[in-house]
mmCIF file of C-alpha atoms in Angstrom:
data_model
loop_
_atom_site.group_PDB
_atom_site.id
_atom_site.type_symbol
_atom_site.label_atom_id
_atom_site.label_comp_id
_atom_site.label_asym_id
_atom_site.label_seq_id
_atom_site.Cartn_x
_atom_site.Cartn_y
_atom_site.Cartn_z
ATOM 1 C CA UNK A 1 28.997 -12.597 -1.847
ATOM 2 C CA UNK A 2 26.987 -9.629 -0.381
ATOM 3 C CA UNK A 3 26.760 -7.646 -3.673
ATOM 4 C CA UNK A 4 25.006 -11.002 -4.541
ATOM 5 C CA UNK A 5 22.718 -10.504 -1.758
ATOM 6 C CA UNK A 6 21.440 -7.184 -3.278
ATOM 7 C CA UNK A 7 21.385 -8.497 -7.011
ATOM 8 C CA UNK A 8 18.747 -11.212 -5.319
ATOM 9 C CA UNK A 9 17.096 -8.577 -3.513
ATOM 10 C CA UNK A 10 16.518 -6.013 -6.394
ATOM 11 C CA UNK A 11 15.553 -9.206 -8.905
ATOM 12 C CA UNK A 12 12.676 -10.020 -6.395
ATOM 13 C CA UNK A 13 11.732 -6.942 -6.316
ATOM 14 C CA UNK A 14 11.751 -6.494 -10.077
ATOM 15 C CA UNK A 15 9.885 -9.805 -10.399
ATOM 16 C CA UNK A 16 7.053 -9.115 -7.338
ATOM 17 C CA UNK A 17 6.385 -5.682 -9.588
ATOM 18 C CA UNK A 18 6.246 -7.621 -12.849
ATOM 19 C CA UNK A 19 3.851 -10.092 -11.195
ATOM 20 C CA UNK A 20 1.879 -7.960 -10.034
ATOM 21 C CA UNK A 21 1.544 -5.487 -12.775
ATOM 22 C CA UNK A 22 0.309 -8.823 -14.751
ATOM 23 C CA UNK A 23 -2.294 -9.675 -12.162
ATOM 24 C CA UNK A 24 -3.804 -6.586 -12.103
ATOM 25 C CA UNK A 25 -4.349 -6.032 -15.900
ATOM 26 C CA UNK A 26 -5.379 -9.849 -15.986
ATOM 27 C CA UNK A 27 -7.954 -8.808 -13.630
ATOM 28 C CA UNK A 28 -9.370 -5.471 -14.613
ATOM 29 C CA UNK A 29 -10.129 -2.809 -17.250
ATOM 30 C CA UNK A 30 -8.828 0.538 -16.821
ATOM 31 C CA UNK A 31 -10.169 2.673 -13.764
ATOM 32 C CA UNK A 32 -11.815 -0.484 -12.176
ATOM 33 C CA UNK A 33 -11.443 -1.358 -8.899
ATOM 34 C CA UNK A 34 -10.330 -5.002 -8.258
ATOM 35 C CA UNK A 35 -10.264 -5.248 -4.381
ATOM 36 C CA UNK A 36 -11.026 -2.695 -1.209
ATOM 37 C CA UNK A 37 -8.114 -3.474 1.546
ATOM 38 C CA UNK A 38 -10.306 -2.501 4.385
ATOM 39 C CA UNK A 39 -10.803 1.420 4.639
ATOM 40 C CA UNK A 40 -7.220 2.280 3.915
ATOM 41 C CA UNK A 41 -6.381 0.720 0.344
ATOM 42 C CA UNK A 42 -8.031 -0.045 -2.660
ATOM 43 C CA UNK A 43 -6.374 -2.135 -6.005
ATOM 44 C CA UNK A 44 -7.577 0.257 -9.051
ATOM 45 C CA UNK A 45 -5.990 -0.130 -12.434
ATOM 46 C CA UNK A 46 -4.354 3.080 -13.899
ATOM 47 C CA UNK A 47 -2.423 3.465 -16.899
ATOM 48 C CA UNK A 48 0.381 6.359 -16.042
ATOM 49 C CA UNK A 49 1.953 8.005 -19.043
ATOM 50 C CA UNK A 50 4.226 10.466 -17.071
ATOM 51 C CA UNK A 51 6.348 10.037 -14.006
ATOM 52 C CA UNK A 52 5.978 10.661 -10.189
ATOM 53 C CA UNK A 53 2.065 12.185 -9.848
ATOM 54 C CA UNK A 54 1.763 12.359 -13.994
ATOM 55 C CA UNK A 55 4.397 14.371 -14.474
ATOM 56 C CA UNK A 56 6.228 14.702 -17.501
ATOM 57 C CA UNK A 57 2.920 12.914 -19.378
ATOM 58 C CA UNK A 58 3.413 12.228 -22.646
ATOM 59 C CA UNK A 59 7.548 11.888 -22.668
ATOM 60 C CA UNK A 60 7.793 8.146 -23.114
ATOM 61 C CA UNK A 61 11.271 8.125 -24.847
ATOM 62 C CA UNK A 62 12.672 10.581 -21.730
ATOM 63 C CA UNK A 63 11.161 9.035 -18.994
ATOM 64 C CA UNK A 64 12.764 5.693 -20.474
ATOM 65 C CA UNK A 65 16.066 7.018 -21.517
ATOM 66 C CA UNK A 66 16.482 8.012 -18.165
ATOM 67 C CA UNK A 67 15.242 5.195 -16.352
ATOM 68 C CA UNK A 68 18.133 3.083 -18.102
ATOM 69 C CA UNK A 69 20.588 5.347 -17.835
ATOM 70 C CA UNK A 70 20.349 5.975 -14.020
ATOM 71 C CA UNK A 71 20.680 2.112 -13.660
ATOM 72 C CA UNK A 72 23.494 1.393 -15.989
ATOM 73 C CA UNK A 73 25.416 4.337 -13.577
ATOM 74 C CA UNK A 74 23.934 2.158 -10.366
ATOM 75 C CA UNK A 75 25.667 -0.875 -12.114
ATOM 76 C CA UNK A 76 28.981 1.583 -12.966
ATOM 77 C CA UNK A 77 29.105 3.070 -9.574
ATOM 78 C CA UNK A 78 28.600 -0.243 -8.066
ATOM 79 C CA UNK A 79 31.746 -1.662 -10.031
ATOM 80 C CA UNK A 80 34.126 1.021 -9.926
ATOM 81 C CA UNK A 81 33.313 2.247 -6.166
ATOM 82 C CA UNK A 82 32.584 -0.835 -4.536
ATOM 83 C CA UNK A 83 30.159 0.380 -2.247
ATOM 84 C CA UNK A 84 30.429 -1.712 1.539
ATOM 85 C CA UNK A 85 28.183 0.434 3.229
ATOM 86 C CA UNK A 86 24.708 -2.117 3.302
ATOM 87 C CA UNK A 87 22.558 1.073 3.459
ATOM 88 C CA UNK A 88 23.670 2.628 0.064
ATOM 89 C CA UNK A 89 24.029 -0.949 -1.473
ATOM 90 C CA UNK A 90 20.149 -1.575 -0.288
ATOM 91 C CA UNK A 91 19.145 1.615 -1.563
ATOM 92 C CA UNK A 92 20.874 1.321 -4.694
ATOM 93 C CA UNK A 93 19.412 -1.773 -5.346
ATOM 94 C CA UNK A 94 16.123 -1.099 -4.284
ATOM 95 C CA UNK A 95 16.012 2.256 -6.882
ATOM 96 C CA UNK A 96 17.606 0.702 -9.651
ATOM 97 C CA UNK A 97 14.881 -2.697 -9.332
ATOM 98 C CA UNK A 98 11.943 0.066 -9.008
ATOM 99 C CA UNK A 99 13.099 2.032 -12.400
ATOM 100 C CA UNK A 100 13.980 -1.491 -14.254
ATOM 101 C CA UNK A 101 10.330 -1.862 -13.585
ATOM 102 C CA UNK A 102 8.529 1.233 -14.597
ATOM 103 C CA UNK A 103 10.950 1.492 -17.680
ATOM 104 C CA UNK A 104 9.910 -1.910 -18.638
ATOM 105 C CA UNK A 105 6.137 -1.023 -18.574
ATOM 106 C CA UNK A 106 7.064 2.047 -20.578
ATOM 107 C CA UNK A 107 8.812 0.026 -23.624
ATOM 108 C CA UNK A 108 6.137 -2.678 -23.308
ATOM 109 C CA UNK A 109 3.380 -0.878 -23.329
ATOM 110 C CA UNK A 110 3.612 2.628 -23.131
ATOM 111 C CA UNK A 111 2.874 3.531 -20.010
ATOM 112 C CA UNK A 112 3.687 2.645 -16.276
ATOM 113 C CA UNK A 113 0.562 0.159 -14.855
ATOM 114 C CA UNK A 114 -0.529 1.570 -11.537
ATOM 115 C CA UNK A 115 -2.442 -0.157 -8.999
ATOM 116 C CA UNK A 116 -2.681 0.730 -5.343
ATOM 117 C CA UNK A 117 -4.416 3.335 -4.316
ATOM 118 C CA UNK A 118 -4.657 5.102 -0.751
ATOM 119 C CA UNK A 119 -8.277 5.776 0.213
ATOM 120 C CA UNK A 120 -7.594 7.359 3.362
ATOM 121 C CA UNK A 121 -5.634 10.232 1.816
ATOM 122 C CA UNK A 122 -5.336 11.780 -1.347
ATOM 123 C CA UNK A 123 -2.554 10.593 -3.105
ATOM 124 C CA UNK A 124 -1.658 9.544 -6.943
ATOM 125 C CA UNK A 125 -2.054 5.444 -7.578
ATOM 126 C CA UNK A 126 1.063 3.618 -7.282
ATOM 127 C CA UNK A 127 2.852 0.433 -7.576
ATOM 128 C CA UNK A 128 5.427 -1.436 -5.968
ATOM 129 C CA UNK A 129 8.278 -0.314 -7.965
ATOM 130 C CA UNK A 130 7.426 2.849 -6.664
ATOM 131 C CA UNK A 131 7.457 1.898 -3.551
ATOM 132 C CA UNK A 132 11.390 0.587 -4.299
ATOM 133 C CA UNK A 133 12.235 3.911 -5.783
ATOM 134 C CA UNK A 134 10.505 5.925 -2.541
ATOM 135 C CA UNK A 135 12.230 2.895 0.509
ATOM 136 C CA UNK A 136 15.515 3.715 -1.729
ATOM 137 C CA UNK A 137 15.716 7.355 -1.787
ATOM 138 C CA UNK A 138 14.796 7.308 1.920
ATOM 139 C CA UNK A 139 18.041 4.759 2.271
ATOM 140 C CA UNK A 140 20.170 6.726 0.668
ATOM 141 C CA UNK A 141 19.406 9.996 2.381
ATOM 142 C CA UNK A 142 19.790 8.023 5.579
ATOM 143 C CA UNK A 143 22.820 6.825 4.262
ATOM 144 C CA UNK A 144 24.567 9.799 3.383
ATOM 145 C CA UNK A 145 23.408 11.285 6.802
ATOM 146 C CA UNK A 146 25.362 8.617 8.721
ATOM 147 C CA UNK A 147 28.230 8.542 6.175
ATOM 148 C CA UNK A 148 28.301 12.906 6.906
ATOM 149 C CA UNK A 149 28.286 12.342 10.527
ATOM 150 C CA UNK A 150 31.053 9.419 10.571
ATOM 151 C CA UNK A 151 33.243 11.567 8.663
ATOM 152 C CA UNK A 152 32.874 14.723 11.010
ATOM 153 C CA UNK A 153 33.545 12.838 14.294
ATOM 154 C CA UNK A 154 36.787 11.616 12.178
ATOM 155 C CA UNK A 155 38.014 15.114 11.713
#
């Protein structure tokens, strides 16, 4: 029942990407601005053809390979480990629904769709599978921290 919980959990977040990603480029051309979010946020449509901050631009068949590959071993390791800790089950869900996302923008289209952008620092345009992948990695770190410290008040 609770690995069910996460499977929900990373499918909403797959879909509220998706959604979104379809809103924006229903809304705007490329580099327009749809929507100012007070003096913190703005919506501006980017097409990203790397990873993280552009990296790795131009390495579509990478970038995807990998993508699918790190969340066929989330689906392994889920499987074969049977993670109970809710921490590492969040985070892996929450990573693996964030790079379902951006590797289906790359085989659809090309490139990952970006859209929110901070205005009150300087910072590459994002999305919310991006978000996932960042809330994740923070997860897991926190995870591992807890898991470290359990197991060296056991010894």
């Amino acid at each position: 029942m609770i690995n069910l919980v996460y499977l929900i959990g990373a499918l909403v977040i797959f879909a509220a990407d998706r959604l979104s990603k379809l809103w924006v480029i229903s809304r705007a051309e490329v580099g327009e601005t749809i929507a100012e979010i007070g003096n913190s946020f703005s919506l501006m449509y980017v097409q990203n053809r790397g990873a993280a901050f552009s990296m790795l631009s131009g390495r579509l068949g990478f970038l995807s390979i990998i993508s699918v590959v790190f969340c066929i071993g989330v689906v392994v390791y889920w499987f074969v480990k049977k993670p109970k800790d809710k921490l590492l089950c969040a985070a892996l869900a929450m990573m693996a629904a964030g790079a379902l996302g951006n590797a289906a923008d790359r085989l659809i289209y090309g490139y990952v769709i970006d859209f929110i952008k901070t205005e009150f620092i300087n910072f590459p345009v994002f999305n919310i599978a991006d978000i996932a992948i960042t809330a994740g990695a923070a997860l897991l770190v926190v995870s591992v921290c807890l898991e470290d410290r359990k197991n060296g008040e056991k010894k």
